[in-house]
Coordinates of C-alpha atoms (C1' of nucleotides) in Angstrom, one line a residue:
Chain Q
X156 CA -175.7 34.1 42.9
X157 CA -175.6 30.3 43.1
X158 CA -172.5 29.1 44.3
X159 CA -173.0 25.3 43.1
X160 CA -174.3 24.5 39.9
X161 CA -175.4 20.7 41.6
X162 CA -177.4 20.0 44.4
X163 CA -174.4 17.0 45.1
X164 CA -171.4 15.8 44.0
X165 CA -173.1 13.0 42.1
X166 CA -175.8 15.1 40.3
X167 CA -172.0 17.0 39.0
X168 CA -170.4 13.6 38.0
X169 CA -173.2 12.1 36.0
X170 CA -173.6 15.4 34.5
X171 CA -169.9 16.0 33.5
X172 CA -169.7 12.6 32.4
X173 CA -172.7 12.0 30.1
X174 CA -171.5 15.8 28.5
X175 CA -167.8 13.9 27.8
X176 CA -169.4 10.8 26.5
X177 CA -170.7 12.5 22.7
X178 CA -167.2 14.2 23.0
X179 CA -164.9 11.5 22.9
X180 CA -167.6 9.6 20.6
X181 CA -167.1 12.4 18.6
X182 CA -163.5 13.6 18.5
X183 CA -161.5 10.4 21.0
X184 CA -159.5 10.3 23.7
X185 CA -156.7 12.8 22.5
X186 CA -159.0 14.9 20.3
X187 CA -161.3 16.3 23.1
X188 CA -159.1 18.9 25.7
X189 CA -160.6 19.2 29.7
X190 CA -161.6 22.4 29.0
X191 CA -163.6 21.0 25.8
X192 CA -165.6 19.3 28.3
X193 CA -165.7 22.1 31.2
X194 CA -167.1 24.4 28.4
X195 CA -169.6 21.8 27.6
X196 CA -171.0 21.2 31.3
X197 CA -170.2 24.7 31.6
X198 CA -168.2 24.7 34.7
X199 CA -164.5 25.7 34.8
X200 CA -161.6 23.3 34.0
X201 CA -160.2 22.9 37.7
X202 CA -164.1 21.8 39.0
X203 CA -163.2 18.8 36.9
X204 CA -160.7 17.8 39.0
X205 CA -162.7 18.5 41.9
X206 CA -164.2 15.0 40.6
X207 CA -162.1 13.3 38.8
X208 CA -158.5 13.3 39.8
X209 CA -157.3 13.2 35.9
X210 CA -158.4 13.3 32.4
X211 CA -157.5 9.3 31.8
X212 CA -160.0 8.3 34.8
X213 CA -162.9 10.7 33.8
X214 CA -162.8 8.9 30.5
X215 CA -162.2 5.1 31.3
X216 CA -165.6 6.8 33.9
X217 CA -167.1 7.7 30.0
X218 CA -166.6 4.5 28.6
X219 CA -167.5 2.7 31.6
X220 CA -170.7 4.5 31.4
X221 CA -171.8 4.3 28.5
X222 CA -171.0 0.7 28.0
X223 CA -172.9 0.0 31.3
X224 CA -175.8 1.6 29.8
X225 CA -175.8 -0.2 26.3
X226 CA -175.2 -3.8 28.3
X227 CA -178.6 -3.4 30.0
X228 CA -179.9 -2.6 26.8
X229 CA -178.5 -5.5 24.9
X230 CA -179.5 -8.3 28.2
X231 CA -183.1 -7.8 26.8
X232 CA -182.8 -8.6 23.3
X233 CA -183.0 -12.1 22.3
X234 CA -186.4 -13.4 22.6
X235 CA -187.3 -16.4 24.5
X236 CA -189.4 -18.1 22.4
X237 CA -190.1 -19.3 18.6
X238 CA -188.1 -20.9 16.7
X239 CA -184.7 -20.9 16.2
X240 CA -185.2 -19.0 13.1
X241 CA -187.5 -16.8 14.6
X242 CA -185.3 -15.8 17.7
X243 CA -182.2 -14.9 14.9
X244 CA -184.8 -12.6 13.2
X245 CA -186.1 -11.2 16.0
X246 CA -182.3 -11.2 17.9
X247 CA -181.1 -8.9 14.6
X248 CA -184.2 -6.6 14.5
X249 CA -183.6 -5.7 18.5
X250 CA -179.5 -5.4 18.0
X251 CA -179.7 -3.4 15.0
X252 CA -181.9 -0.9 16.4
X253 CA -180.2 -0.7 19.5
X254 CA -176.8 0.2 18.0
X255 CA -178.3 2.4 15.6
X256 CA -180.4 4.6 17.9
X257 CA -177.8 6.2 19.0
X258 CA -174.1 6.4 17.5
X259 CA -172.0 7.2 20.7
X260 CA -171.9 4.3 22.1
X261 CA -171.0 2.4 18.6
X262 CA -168.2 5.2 18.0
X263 CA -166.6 4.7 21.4
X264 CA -166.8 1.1 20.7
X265 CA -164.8 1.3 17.2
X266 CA -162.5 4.1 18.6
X267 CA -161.8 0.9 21.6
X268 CA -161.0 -1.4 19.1
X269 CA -158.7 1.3 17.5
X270 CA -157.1 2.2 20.7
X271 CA -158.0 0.3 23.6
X272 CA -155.3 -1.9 25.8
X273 CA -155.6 -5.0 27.2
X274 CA -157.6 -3.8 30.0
X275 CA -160.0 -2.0 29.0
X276 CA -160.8 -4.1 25.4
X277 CA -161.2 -7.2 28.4
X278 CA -163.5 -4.8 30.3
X279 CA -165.5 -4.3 27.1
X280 CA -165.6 -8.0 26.4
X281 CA -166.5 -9.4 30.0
X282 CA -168.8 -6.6 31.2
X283 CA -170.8 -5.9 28.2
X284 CA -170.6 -8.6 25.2
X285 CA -170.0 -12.0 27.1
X286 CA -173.8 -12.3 28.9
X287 CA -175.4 -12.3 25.3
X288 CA -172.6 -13.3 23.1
X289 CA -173.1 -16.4 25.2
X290 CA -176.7 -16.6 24.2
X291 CA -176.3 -15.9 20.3
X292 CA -173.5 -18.4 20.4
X293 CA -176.2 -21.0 22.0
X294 CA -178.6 -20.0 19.1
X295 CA -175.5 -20.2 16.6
X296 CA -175.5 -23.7 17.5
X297 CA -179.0 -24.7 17.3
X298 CA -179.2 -23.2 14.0
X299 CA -175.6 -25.0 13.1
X300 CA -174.5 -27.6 15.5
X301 CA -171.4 -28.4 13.4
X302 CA -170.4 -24.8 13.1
X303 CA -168.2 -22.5 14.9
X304 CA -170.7 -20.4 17.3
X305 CA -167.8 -18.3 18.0
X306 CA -166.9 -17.4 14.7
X307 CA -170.7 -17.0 13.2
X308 CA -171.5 -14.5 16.5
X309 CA -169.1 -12.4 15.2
X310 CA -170.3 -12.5 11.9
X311 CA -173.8 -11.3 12.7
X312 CA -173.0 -8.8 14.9
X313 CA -170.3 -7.5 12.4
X314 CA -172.9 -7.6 9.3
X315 CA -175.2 -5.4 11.4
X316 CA -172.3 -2.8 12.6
X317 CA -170.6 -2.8 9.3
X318 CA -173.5 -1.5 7.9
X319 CA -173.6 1.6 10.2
X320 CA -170.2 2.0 10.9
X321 CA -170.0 2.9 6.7
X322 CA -173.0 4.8 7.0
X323 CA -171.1 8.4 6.1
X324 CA -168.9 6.7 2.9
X325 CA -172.4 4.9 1.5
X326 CA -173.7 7.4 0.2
X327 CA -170.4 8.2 -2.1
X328 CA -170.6 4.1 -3.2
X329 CA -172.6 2.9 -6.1
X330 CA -176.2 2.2 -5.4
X331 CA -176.1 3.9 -1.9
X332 CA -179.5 5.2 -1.0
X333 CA -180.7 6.9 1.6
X334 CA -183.0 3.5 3.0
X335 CA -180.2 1.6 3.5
X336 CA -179.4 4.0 6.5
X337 CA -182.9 2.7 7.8
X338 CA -182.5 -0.1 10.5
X339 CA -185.3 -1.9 9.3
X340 CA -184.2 -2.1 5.7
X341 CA -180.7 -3.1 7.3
X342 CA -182.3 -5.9 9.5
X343 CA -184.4 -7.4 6.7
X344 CA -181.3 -7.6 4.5
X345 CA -179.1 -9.0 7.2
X346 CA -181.8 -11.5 8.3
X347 CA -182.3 -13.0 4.8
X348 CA -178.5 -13.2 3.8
X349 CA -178.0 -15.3 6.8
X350 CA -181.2 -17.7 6.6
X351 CA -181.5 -17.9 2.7
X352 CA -177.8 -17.8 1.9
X353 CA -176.8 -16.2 -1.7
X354 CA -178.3 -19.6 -3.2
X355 CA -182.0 -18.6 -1.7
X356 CA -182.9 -21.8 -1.2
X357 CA -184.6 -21.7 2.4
Chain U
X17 CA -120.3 15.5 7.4
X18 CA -123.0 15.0 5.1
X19 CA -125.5 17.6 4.8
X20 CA -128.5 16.4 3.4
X21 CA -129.6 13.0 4.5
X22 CA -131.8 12.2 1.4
X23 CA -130.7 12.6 -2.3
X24 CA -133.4 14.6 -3.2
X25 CA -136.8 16.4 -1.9
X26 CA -138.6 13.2 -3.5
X27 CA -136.5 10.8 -1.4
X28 CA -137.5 13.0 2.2
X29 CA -140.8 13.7 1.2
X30 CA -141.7 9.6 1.1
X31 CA -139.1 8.6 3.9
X32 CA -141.5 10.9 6.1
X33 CA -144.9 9.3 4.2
X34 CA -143.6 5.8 5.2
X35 CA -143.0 6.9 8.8
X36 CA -145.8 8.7 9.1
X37 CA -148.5 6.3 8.3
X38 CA -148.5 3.7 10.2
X39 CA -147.7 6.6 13.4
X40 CA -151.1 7.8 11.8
X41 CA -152.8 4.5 11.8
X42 CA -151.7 3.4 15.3
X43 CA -152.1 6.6 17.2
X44 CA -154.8 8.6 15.1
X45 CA -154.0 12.4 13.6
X46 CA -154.6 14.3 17.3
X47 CA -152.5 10.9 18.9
X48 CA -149.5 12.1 16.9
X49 CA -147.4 15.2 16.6
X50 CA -145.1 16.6 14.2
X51 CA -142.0 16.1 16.3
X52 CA -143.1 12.5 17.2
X53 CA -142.9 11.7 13.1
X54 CA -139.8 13.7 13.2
X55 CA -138.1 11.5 15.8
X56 CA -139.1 8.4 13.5
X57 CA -137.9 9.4 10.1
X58 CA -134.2 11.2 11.9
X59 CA -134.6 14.4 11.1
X60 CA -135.9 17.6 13.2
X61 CA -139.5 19.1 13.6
X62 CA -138.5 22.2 11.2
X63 CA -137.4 19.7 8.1
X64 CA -140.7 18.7 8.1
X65 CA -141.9 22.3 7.5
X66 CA -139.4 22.0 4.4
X67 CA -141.5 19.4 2.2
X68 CA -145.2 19.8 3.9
X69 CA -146.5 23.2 4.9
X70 CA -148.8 21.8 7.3
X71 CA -149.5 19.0 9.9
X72 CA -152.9 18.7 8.0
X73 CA -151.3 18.6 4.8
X74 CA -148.9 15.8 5.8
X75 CA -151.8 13.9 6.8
X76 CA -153.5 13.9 4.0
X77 CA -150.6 13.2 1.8
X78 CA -150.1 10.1 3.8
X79 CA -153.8 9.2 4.0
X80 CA -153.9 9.5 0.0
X81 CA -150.4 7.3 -0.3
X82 CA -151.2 4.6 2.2
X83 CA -154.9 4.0 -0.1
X84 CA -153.3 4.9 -3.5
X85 CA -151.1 1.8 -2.6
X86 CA -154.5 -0.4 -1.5
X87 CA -155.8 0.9 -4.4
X88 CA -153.6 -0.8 -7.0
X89 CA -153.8 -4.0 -5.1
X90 CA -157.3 -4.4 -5.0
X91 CA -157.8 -3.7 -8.7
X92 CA -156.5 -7.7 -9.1
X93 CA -158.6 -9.4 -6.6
X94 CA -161.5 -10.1 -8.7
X95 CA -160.7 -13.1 -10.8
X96 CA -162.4 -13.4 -14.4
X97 CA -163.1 -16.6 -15.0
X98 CA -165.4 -19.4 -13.4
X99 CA -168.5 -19.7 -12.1
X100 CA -170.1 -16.6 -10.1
X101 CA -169.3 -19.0 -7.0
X102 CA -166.1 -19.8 -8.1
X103 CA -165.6 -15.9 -8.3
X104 CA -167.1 -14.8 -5.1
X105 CA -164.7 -17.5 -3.5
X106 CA -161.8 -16.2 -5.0
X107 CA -162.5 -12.6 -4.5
X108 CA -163.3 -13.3 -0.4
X109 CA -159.9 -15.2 -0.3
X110 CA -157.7 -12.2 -2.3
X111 CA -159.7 -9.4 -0.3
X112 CA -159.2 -11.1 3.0
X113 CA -155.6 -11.7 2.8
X114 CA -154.8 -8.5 1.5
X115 CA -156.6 -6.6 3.9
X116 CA -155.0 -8.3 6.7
X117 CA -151.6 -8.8 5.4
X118 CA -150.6 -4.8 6.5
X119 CA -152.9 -3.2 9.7
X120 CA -152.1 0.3 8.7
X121 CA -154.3 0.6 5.5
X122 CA -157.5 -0.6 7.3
X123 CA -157.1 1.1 11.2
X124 CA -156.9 4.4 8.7
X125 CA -159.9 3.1 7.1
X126 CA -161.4 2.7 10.5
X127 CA -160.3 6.2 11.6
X128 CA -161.3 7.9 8.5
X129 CA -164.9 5.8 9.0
X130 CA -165.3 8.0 12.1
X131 CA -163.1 11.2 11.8
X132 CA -163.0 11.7 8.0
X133 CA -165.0 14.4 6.6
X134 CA -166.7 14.7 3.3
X135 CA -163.9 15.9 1.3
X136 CA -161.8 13.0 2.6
X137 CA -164.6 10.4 2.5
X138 CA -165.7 10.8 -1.0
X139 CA -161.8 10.4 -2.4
X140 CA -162.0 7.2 -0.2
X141 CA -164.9 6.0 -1.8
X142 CA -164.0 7.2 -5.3
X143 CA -161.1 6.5 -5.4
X144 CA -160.0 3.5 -4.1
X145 CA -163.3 1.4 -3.5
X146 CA -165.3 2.6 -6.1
X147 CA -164.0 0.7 -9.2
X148 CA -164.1 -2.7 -7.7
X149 CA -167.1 -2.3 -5.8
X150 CA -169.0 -2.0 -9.1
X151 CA -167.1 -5.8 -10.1
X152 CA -168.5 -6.8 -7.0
X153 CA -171.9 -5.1 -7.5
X154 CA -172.1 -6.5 -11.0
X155 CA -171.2 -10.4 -9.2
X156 CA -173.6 -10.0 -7.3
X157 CA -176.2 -9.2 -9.4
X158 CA -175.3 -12.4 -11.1
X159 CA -175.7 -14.1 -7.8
X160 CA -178.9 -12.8 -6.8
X161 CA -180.5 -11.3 -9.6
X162 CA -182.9 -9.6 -7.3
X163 CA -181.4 -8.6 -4.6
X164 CA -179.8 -5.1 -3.6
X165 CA -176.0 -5.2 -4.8
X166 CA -175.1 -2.4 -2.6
X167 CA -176.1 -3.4 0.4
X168 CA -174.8 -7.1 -0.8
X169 CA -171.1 -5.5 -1.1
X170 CA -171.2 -3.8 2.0
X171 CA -172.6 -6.4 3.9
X172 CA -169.2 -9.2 2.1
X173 CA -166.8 -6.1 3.3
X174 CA -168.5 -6.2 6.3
X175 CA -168.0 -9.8 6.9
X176 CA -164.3 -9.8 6.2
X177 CA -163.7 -7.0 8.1
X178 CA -165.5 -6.8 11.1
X179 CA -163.5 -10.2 11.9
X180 CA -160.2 -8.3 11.8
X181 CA -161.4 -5.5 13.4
X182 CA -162.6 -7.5 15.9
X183 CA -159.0 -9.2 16.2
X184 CA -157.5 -8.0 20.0
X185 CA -161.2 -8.0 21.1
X186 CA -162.5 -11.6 20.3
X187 CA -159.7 -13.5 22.6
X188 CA -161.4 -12.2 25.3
X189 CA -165.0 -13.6 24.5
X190 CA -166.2 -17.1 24.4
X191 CA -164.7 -19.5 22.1
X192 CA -162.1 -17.1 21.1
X193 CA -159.1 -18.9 19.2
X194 CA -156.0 -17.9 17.9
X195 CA -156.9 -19.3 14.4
X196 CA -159.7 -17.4 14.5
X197 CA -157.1 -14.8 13.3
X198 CA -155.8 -17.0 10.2
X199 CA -157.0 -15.0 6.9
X200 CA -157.5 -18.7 5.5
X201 CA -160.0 -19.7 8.5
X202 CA -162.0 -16.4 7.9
X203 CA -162.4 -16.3 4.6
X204 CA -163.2 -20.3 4.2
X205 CA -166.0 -19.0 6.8
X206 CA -167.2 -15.9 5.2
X207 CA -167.5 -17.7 2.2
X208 CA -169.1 -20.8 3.4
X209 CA -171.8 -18.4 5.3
X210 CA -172.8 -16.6 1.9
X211 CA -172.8 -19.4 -0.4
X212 CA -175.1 -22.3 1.8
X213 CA -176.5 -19.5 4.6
X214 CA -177.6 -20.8 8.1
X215 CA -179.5 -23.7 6.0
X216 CA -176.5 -25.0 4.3
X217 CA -178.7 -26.1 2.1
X218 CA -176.3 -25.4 -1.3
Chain N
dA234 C1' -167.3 26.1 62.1
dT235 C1' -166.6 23.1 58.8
dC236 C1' -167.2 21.1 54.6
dT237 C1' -168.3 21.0 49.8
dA238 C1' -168.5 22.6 45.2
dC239 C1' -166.9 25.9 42.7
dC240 C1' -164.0 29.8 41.1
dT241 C1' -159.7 32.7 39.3
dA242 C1' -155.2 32.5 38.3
dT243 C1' -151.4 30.1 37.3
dC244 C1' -147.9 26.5 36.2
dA245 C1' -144.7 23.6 33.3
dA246 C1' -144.8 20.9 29.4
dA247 C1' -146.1 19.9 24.9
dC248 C1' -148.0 21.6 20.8
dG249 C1' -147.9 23.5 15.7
dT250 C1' -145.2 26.6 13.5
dT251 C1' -141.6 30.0 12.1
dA252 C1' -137.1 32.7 11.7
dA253 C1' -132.4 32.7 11.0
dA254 C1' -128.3 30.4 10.0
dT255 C1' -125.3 26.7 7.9
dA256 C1' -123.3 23.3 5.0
dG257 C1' -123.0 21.1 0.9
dA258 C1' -124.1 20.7 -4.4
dC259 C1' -123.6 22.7 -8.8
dA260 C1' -123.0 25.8 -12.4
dA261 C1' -121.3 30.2 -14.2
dA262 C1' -117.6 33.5 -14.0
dA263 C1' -112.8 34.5 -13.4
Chain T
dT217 C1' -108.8 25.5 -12.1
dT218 C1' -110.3 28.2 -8.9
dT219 C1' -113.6 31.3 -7.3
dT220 C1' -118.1 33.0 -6.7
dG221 C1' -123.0 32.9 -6.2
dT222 C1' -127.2 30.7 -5.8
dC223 C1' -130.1 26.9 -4.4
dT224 C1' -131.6 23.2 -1.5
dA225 C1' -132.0 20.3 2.5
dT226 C1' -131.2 20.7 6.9
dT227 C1' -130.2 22.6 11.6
dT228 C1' -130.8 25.2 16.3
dA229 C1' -133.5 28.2 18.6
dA230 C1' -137.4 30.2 19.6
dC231 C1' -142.3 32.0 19.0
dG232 C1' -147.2 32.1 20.8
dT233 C1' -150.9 28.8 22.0
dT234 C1' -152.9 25.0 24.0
dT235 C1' -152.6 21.3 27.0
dG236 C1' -153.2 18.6 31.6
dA237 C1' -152.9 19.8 36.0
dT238 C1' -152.5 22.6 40.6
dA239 C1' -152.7 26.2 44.3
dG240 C1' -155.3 29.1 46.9
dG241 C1' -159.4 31.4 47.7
dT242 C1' -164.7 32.1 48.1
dA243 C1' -169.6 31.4 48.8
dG244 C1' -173.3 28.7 50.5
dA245 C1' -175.2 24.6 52.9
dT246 C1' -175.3 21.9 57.1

DNA sequence: ATCTACCTATCAAACGTTAAATAGACAAAA
DNA sequence: TTTTGTCTATTTAACGTTTGATAGGTAGAT
């Protein structure tokens, strides 16, 4: 019988860890139990401490993770070229794809903004949003110099999110339909509010 | 010594509602136990078995209160008189301030947007959005005769809300400001971006 | 022979929940 | 008026379970 389940220490972090991230997506910090996630990697509760000395660092490790992963993602999606309008469309058909594909990563973010501290909502701020916040803030200002950058990145990204974050009440709200789950119905609709305005002018 | 600290059952059973919701809202339903909301109302673990059978129970009781509240207050945000403009100004101006004037209502929104099951997500939506999201639908059919009102509602909510939830995150990113936060700057915003777009052409 | 990854078994604390008892309120009976 | 009995809001104490965490041992690789 096989003593150990991984070839190395590593192969049993990165497996333990991307088994707690869906968990505490799922359920949070205080809703998943160690041996939730033991069962899941299917090892026994004390080989978790074997790797992580307590439940607190193995899931500031999830988070970590998992933001990590979705900041690489996001370093890719503004486009280079066009025009300003262009890069917006193309900025909010990348972003809203990428947070919709899949949901863990948007869950442990609102659960973060629900629970986090200081440290870790900086960690999220710094290591993941700041790069290309920066960037959409720049194209914020080509497309309104006199505006606030700051406050008009937030409203993008928060028109996009909204829309999934709501996803599971839609459908109970007047009008929902099942396309409005699709990103690139959301995208279209996000793209034209912001370019045409209500007033439709553009 | 008295006996009883409330009058009546009434009197307990919404002493322990008030307590209990924003412990709910700040800490989540597995962040909290039942001797924690003991501690906060004065009276011990047990009393609470008295007037709730169940932590569940309790929870839902203050889940329903702290919306059946929210409810009542929304119904008068949407002003009838004026143009559709005038309107949608009004309403972003009412919604915003009363959404941020307490946390609790909206970090249990939050919550419920991730944790909530069907049950408890359809009574959010029926209950206490659904009347004035059809108002709001029915503006904004006004406004863009063509257009999808439910993904027009959402994506106003959206607007509004993101920016609180956003709130302890958005220091930390670039051109963060503390009147960022002001209900007044947000909703001046909001509304400015839906009316004229990123043409300002209106 | 040592080290590493894992196990079983266990701990103390915290958890949701319950049982049994008590002290006051209030009304009927004396 | 006093006594008696019942009811209600509350208590202390405890139940069994689950929790985060630890101790000590074992099998296989190097």
């Amino acid at each position: 019988m096989a003593k150990s389940k991984f070839l190395n220490s590593t192969d049993a972090v990165n497996a333990i860890i991307n088994e707690a991230i869906p968990l505490f997506a799922k359920a949070g910090f205080t809703g998943v139990s160690m041996r939730d996630i033991a069962q899941a990697v299917g090892i026994s509760t004390a080989s978790l401490y074997h790797h992580f000395p307590d439940k607190q660092t193995l899931y500031l490790r999830s988070i970590a993770q998992a933001f990590a992963d979705k900041a690489q993602g996001i370093s890719t999606v503004l486009a280079k070229k066009g025009t300003p309008e262009q890069r917006l469309t193309k900025f909010i058909a990348r972003f809203t794809k990428l947070m919709s594909q899949d949901s863990h990563f948007r869950m442990l973010f609102q659960r973060e903004l629900l629970d986090g501290d200081e440290t870790r909502l900086r960690l999220l701020a710094e290591q993941v949003f700041q790069p290309q916040f920066v960037n959409v803030a720049k194209l914020a200002k080509e497309l309104i110099p006199n505006g606030d950058a700051h406050l008009m990145v937030i409203s993008i990204s928060g028109l996009v999110l909204f829309h999934l974050e709501t996803t599971p009440l839609r459908q109970f709200l007047q009008g929902g339909r099942a396309e409005h789950n699709d990103p690139d119905v959301i995208a279209r609709h996000v793209t034209t509010l912001l370019l045409k305005g209500i007033k439709g002018c553009g």
